[in-house]
Short mmCIF file of C-alpha atoms and ligand atoms in Angstrom, two decimals:
data_model
loop_
_atom_site.label_atom_id
_atom_site.label_comp_id
_atom_site.label_asym_id
_atom_site.label_seq_id
_atom_site.Cartn_x
_atom_site.Cartn_y
_atom_site.Cartn_z
CA MET A 1 116.58 122.46 107.62
CA TRP A 2 114.36 119.40 108.43
CA LYS A 3 112.36 119.98 105.43
CA ARG A 4 115.42 119.82 103.17
CA LEU A 5 116.53 116.52 104.91
CA LEU A 6 113.35 115.10 104.31
CA LEU A 7 113.28 116.14 100.60
CA VAL A 8 116.94 114.70 100.16
CA SER A 9 116.05 111.38 101.69
CA ALA A 10 112.71 111.12 99.64
CA LEU A 11 114.72 111.94 96.46
CA SER A 12 117.39 109.48 97.12
CA ALA A 13 114.70 106.71 97.80
CA ALA A 14 113.09 107.46 94.58
CA MET A 15 116.42 107.50 92.84
CA SER A 16 117.45 104.20 94.16
CA SER A 17 114.22 102.40 93.36
CA ALA A 18 114.29 104.04 89.89
CA ALA A 19 117.86 102.70 89.63
CA LEU A 20 116.73 99.27 90.73
CA ALA A 21 113.92 99.16 88.15
CA ASP A 22 116.03 100.67 85.38
CA SER A 23 118.33 97.73 85.64
CA LEU A 24 115.66 95.03 85.49
CA THR A 25 114.81 93.14 82.31
CA VAL A 26 111.95 90.71 82.63
CA GLY A 27 110.94 87.99 79.90
CA PHE A 28 107.25 87.15 79.83
CA SER A 29 106.13 83.81 78.05
CA GLN A 30 102.51 84.42 77.45
CA VAL A 31 100.03 81.76 76.56
CA GLY A 32 98.72 83.49 73.53
CA SER A 33 95.65 85.74 72.78
CA GLU A 34 93.00 83.18 73.07
CA SER A 35 90.44 85.45 75.20
CA GLY A 36 89.59 89.13 75.95
CA TRP A 37 90.86 88.49 79.40
CA ARG A 38 94.36 87.25 78.11
CA ALA A 39 94.67 90.41 76.02
CA ALA A 40 93.98 92.69 79.10
CA GLU A 41 96.51 90.54 81.15
CA THR A 42 99.10 91.29 78.50
CA SER A 43 98.21 95.08 78.25
CA VAL A 44 98.37 95.36 82.16
CA ALA A 45 101.71 93.66 82.23
CA LYS A 46 103.05 96.20 79.69
CA SER A 47 101.78 99.30 81.65
CA GLU A 48 102.85 97.93 85.18
CA ALA A 49 106.29 97.32 83.61
CA GLN A 50 106.46 100.84 82.11
CA LYS A 51 105.21 102.25 85.56
CA ARG A 52 108.20 100.72 87.17
CA GLY A 53 110.75 101.35 84.46
CA ILE A 54 111.26 97.63 83.93
CA THR A 55 112.04 96.41 80.45
CA LEU A 56 109.48 93.62 79.57
CA LYS A 57 110.06 91.29 76.65
CA ILE A 58 106.86 89.38 75.77
CA ALA A 59 106.86 86.17 73.73
CA ASP A 60 103.44 85.04 72.49
CA GLY A 61 103.16 81.21 72.83
CA GLN A 62 100.21 80.91 70.57
CA GLN A 63 98.56 78.44 72.83
CA LYS A 64 101.52 75.79 72.59
CA GLN A 65 103.60 74.68 75.57
CA GLU A 66 106.53 74.03 73.10
CA ASN A 67 106.59 77.75 72.02
CA GLN A 68 106.49 78.73 75.61
CA ILE A 69 109.48 76.39 76.43
CA LYS A 70 111.49 77.77 73.55
CA ALA A 71 110.77 81.46 74.62
CA VAL A 72 112.01 80.56 78.18
CA ARG A 73 115.20 79.17 76.74
CA SER A 74 115.61 82.21 74.66
CA PHE A 75 115.20 84.46 77.88
CA ILE A 76 117.75 82.36 79.60
CA ALA A 77 120.25 82.84 76.74
CA GLN A 78 119.56 86.60 76.92
CA GLY A 79 120.31 86.66 80.58
CA VAL A 80 117.20 88.46 81.65
CA ASP A 81 116.84 89.26 85.33
CA ALA A 82 113.62 87.24 85.77
CA ILE A 83 111.07 85.14 83.83
CA PHE A 84 107.48 85.30 84.07
CA ILE A 85 105.36 82.34 82.77
CA ALA A 86 101.73 82.10 82.18
CA PRO A 87 101.91 78.28 81.80
CA ILE A 88 99.36 76.80 79.36
CA VAL A 89 99.22 73.47 81.05
CA GLN A 90 100.11 72.13 84.49
CA THR A 91 102.78 69.53 83.67
CA GLY A 92 106.07 69.17 81.50
CA TRP A 93 107.91 72.25 83.11
CA GLU A 94 110.60 70.64 85.03
CA PRO A 95 113.61 70.44 82.59
CA VAL A 96 113.33 74.19 81.47
CA LEU A 97 112.79 75.36 84.93
CA GLU A 98 115.89 73.38 86.05
CA GLU A 99 117.80 75.37 83.29
CA ALA A 100 116.43 78.65 84.60
CA LYS A 101 117.63 77.55 88.11
CA ASP A 102 120.97 76.56 86.97
CA ALA A 103 121.24 80.16 85.29
CA LYS A 104 120.13 81.61 88.47
CA ILE A 105 117.11 83.42 86.92
CA PRO A 106 114.04 83.53 89.27
CA VAL A 107 110.82 82.46 87.54
CA PHE A 108 107.37 83.81 88.55
CA LEU A 109 104.13 82.15 87.49
CA LEU A 110 101.14 84.08 86.28
CA ASP A 111 97.48 83.00 86.54
CA ARG A 112 97.93 79.28 86.21
CA ALA A 113 99.69 76.88 88.38
CA ILE A 114 102.02 74.06 87.52
CA THR A 115 102.77 70.57 89.28
CA VAL A 116 106.45 70.04 89.93
CA LYS A 117 108.21 67.92 92.56
CA ASP A 118 110.43 70.58 93.58
CA ASP A 119 108.67 73.86 94.17
CA SER A 120 111.98 75.91 94.54
CA LEU A 121 111.85 75.84 90.64
CA TYR A 122 109.76 78.91 90.94
CA MET A 123 109.41 81.80 93.29
CA THR A 124 105.61 82.26 93.50
CA VAL A 125 102.47 81.80 91.43
CA VAL A 126 100.09 84.75 91.29
CA THR A 127 96.70 83.17 90.77
CA ALA A 128 92.88 83.23 91.91
CA ASP A 129 91.52 80.33 93.74
CA ASN A 130 90.09 78.68 90.72
CA VAL A 131 88.33 75.90 92.52
CA LEU A 132 86.45 78.62 94.45
CA GLU A 133 85.55 80.50 91.12
CA GLY A 134 83.95 77.20 89.81
CA LYS A 135 82.03 76.83 93.32
CA LEU A 136 80.83 80.44 93.19
CA ILE A 137 79.01 79.78 90.10
CA GLY A 138 77.76 76.36 91.13
CA ASP A 139 76.52 77.77 94.48
CA TRP A 140 74.66 80.46 92.49
CA LEU A 141 73.00 77.85 90.29
CA VAL A 142 71.90 75.76 93.29
CA LYS A 143 70.22 78.65 94.84
CA GLU A 144 68.67 79.88 91.50
CA MET A 145 67.13 76.39 90.94
CA ASP A 146 65.77 76.13 94.38
CA GLY A 147 65.23 72.25 93.99
CA LYS A 148 64.06 72.46 90.32
CA PRO A 149 65.83 70.16 87.90
CA CYS A 150 68.51 71.60 85.69
CA ASN A 151 70.61 69.95 82.84
CA VAL A 152 73.98 71.69 82.61
CA VAL A 153 76.40 71.64 79.54
CA GLU A 154 79.89 72.60 80.45
CA LEU A 155 82.52 74.25 78.20
CA GLN A 156 85.85 73.46 79.67
CA GLY A 157 89.06 75.42 79.18
CA THR A 158 92.31 74.27 77.62
CA VAL A 159 92.87 70.55 78.31
CA GLY A 160 95.53 70.27 81.05
CA ALA A 161 95.36 73.79 82.11
CA SER A 162 95.32 74.17 85.83
CA VAL A 163 92.38 76.68 85.72
CA ALA A 164 90.37 74.38 83.70
CA ILE A 165 90.87 71.39 86.04
CA ASP A 166 90.19 73.66 89.20
CA ARG A 167 87.15 75.39 87.86
CA LYS A 168 85.55 72.07 86.70
CA LYS A 169 86.30 70.67 90.26
CA GLY A 170 84.74 73.68 92.13
CA PHE A 171 81.54 73.55 90.12
CA ALA A 172 81.19 69.92 90.36
CA GLU A 173 81.70 70.03 94.25
CA ALA A 174 79.00 72.85 94.53
CA ILE A 175 76.29 70.76 92.91
CA ALA A 176 77.35 67.32 94.12
CA LYS A 177 74.63 67.16 96.92
CA THR A 178 71.80 68.37 94.51
CA PRO A 179 70.58 65.55 92.47
CA ASN A 180 68.25 67.89 90.49
CA ILE A 181 71.28 69.67 88.91
CA LYS A 182 73.38 67.33 86.48
CA ILE A 183 76.12 68.03 84.05
CA ILE A 184 74.91 66.21 80.88
CA ARG A 185 77.72 67.19 78.58
CA SER A 186 81.21 68.51 78.98
CA GLN A 187 83.76 69.31 76.34
CA SER A 188 86.82 71.65 75.84
CA GLY A 189 86.22 75.02 73.86
CA ASP A 190 89.87 75.75 74.56
CA PHE A 191 88.90 79.22 76.10
CA THR A 192 88.14 80.68 72.71
CA ARG A 193 84.90 82.35 71.58
CA SER A 194 84.82 80.42 68.07
CA LYS A 195 85.43 76.98 69.86
CA GLY A 196 82.93 77.85 72.56
CA LYS A 197 80.23 78.61 69.90
CA GLU A 198 81.21 75.57 67.82
CA VAL A 199 80.99 73.07 70.88
CA MET A 200 77.68 74.66 72.23
CA GLU A 201 76.19 74.19 68.59
CA SER A 202 76.93 70.56 68.90
CA PHE A 203 75.49 70.31 72.29
CA ILE A 204 72.36 72.14 71.29
CA LYS A 205 71.96 69.75 68.21
CA ALA A 206 72.39 66.59 70.51
CA GLU A 207 70.06 67.85 73.18
CA ASN A 208 66.71 68.36 71.41
CA ASN A 209 67.69 71.56 69.74
CA GLY A 210 68.56 72.96 73.22
CA LYS A 211 65.34 72.25 74.71
CA ASN A 212 66.91 69.67 77.27
CA ILE A 213 69.51 72.23 78.28
CA CYS A 214 68.84 74.49 81.29
CA MET A 215 72.21 76.11 81.94
CA VAL A 216 75.70 76.44 80.15
CA TYR A 217 78.74 76.77 82.45
CA ALA A 218 81.72 78.08 80.62
CA HIS A 219 85.06 78.04 82.16
CA ASN A 220 85.62 81.63 80.71
CA ASP A 221 83.56 84.44 79.25
CA ASP A 222 84.71 84.23 75.69
CA MET A 223 83.45 80.67 75.42
CA ALA A 224 80.05 81.95 77.09
CA ILE A 225 79.89 84.61 74.54
CA GLY A 226 80.31 82.03 71.76
CA ALA A 227 77.66 79.81 73.40
CA ILE A 228 75.27 82.75 73.61
CA GLN A 229 75.57 83.32 69.94
CA ALA A 230 74.93 79.61 69.23
CA ILE A 231 71.71 79.68 71.62
CA LYS A 232 70.35 82.67 69.62
CA GLU A 233 71.11 81.11 66.28
CA ALA A 234 69.10 78.01 67.47
CA GLY A 235 66.11 80.28 68.12
CA LEU A 236 66.27 80.16 71.78
CA LYS A 237 66.73 83.10 74.32
CA PRO A 238 70.25 83.04 76.23
CA GLY A 239 69.75 84.14 79.84
CA LYS A 240 66.24 82.82 79.91
CA ASP A 241 65.78 79.58 77.98
CA ILE A 242 69.26 78.63 78.62
CA LEU A 243 71.01 80.24 81.66
CA THR A 244 74.70 81.29 81.60
CA GLY A 245 77.52 81.29 84.17
CA SER A 246 81.14 82.07 83.24
CA ILE A 247 84.52 83.54 84.72
CA ASP A 248 86.66 86.47 83.78
CA GLY A 249 84.56 89.59 83.82
CA VAL A 250 85.28 90.82 80.33
CA PRO A 251 83.21 93.85 79.16
CA ASP A 252 81.38 91.81 76.53
CA ILE A 253 79.81 89.63 79.34
CA TYR A 254 78.67 92.54 81.28
CA LYS A 255 77.07 93.94 78.01
CA ALA A 256 75.41 90.55 77.67
CA MET A 257 74.04 90.75 81.23
CA LEU A 258 72.67 94.22 80.51
CA ALA A 259 70.96 92.82 77.47
CA GLY A 260 69.39 90.02 79.59
CA GLU A 261 71.45 87.41 77.90
CA ALA A 262 73.95 86.31 80.69
CA ASN A 263 73.16 85.55 84.29
CA ALA A 264 76.24 84.96 86.47
CA ASN A 265 79.87 85.90 86.32
CA VAL A 266 83.09 85.47 88.62
CA GLU A 267 85.64 88.33 87.94
CA LEU A 268 89.19 87.36 87.52
CA THR A 269 91.60 90.53 87.63
CA PRO A 270 93.90 90.77 84.72
CA ASN A 271 96.47 92.43 86.85
CA MET A 272 98.63 89.32 87.54
CA ALA A 273 101.82 90.97 86.62
CA GLY A 274 101.65 93.77 89.25
CA PRO A 275 101.92 91.49 92.26
CA ALA A 276 104.61 89.55 90.48
CA PHE A 277 106.56 92.69 89.79
CA ASP A 278 106.09 93.61 93.48
CA ALA A 279 107.64 90.23 94.61
CA LEU A 280 110.49 90.42 92.12
CA GLU A 281 111.46 94.09 93.21
CA LYS A 282 111.46 92.99 96.82
CA PHE A 283 113.53 90.05 96.15
CA LYS A 284 115.93 91.95 94.18
CA LYS A 285 116.29 94.62 96.83
CA ASP A 286 116.80 92.55 100.03
CA GLY A 287 116.34 89.01 99.03
CA THR A 288 112.75 88.67 100.43
CA LEU A 289 111.05 85.54 99.35
CA PRO A 290 107.49 85.86 98.40
CA PRO A 291 104.93 83.55 99.51
CA LYS A 292 104.48 80.46 97.33
CA ILE A 293 101.09 81.50 96.31
CA VAL A 294 99.84 85.16 95.85
CA ARG A 295 96.15 84.85 95.64
CA THR A 296 93.85 87.40 93.69
CA GLU A 297 90.22 88.06 94.64
CA SER A 298 87.35 86.04 93.17
CA LYS A 299 83.96 87.60 93.42
CA LEU A 300 80.51 86.69 91.91
CA PHE A 301 78.67 89.39 90.05
CA LEU A 302 75.05 89.38 88.87
CA PRO A 303 73.15 91.44 86.35
CA ASP A 304 72.18 94.23 88.93
CA SER A 305 75.93 95.17 89.22
CA ALA A 306 76.82 94.79 85.39
CA GLN A 307 76.76 98.52 84.57
CA ALA A 308 78.99 99.60 87.51
CA GLU A 309 81.42 96.58 86.54
CA LEU A 310 81.48 97.64 83.03
CA ASP A 311 82.28 101.21 83.87
CA LYS A 312 85.13 100.01 86.00
CA LYS A 313 86.64 97.86 83.07
CA LYS A 314 88.02 100.87 81.13
CA ASP A 315 90.82 101.28 83.64
CA MET A 316 91.70 97.52 83.66
CA GLY A 317 93.54 96.91 80.45
CA TYR A 318 90.43 96.27 78.42
O1 AHR B 1 94.13 81.37 83.10
C1 AHR B 1 93.23 82.38 83.06
C2 AHR B 1 92.31 81.98 81.95
O2 AHR B 1 92.98 81.92 80.82
C3 AHR B 1 91.23 82.86 81.57
O3 AHR B 1 90.11 82.72 82.52
C4 AHR B 1 90.92 82.69 80.21
O4 AHR B 1 90.09 83.72 79.70
C5 AHR B 1 92.11 82.57 79.77
O5 AHR B 1 92.39 82.09 78.51
#
């Protein structure tokens, strides 16, 4: 008898959570597809939605804030249950978020933060501590150099993106007390492989065919991979003549580590949508408000764990 009761209550719990999920439609304004990490984030968002029976509508912003704003307005017009935004830049969101608030549609931010006066304009932001990510690479370099001089070139992410601002800050803080380590050039490579390569080529040309450069710090792996290509084409050895440090943990960077061409990496999980869906489902169920920031983990990986990390990637949307 008690077994039957347990079965009935388990079934009704499963049915009510399925019914809740069935009724949810989420509009996701994605930045674009500028990097391998971004593609994985999109793919994880799709599978997380499917797992929960949520209808997910994705709009590709093609790296432009105006496209993202248009997409959010269209989601409001469609009357979705919630809006996810991976905001390309930090500022300029207030008007459209006010519109979402007026329409009583909760907004969840994925992987990048925004600056607004009124933080009730969004529910939560699911993001890593991006200052820490930059700091982890900087700390690694300080240790690696052990007092020896090192000229660093920096490939920044998209101008105005919170993650680019924070990753720059964290690295600069880590090397601040070591005068032997200096950033000699810093420019945006827009988080893409092609732009990372192009900017690295110009750094190499300007710095005695790369001979003045000791390390490239790239705000993401795709730019680092572009830089590795540029280093090779200049007749130098990436990972040896010029060290690399970057963020994301895409399979190609672990392959580069295994080939001895990359040195340090901080992994960023592409599963930003999962915690956002969790928060949304709780909120819809009983009005629970999520914490304002949901932090994902940031961890440094070196070549000795590259194979193990590469093996794990298959299940992570890559
Ligand atoms: O916002 C996260 C960053 O955006 C990733 O590190 C980068 O690859 C992406 O383009």
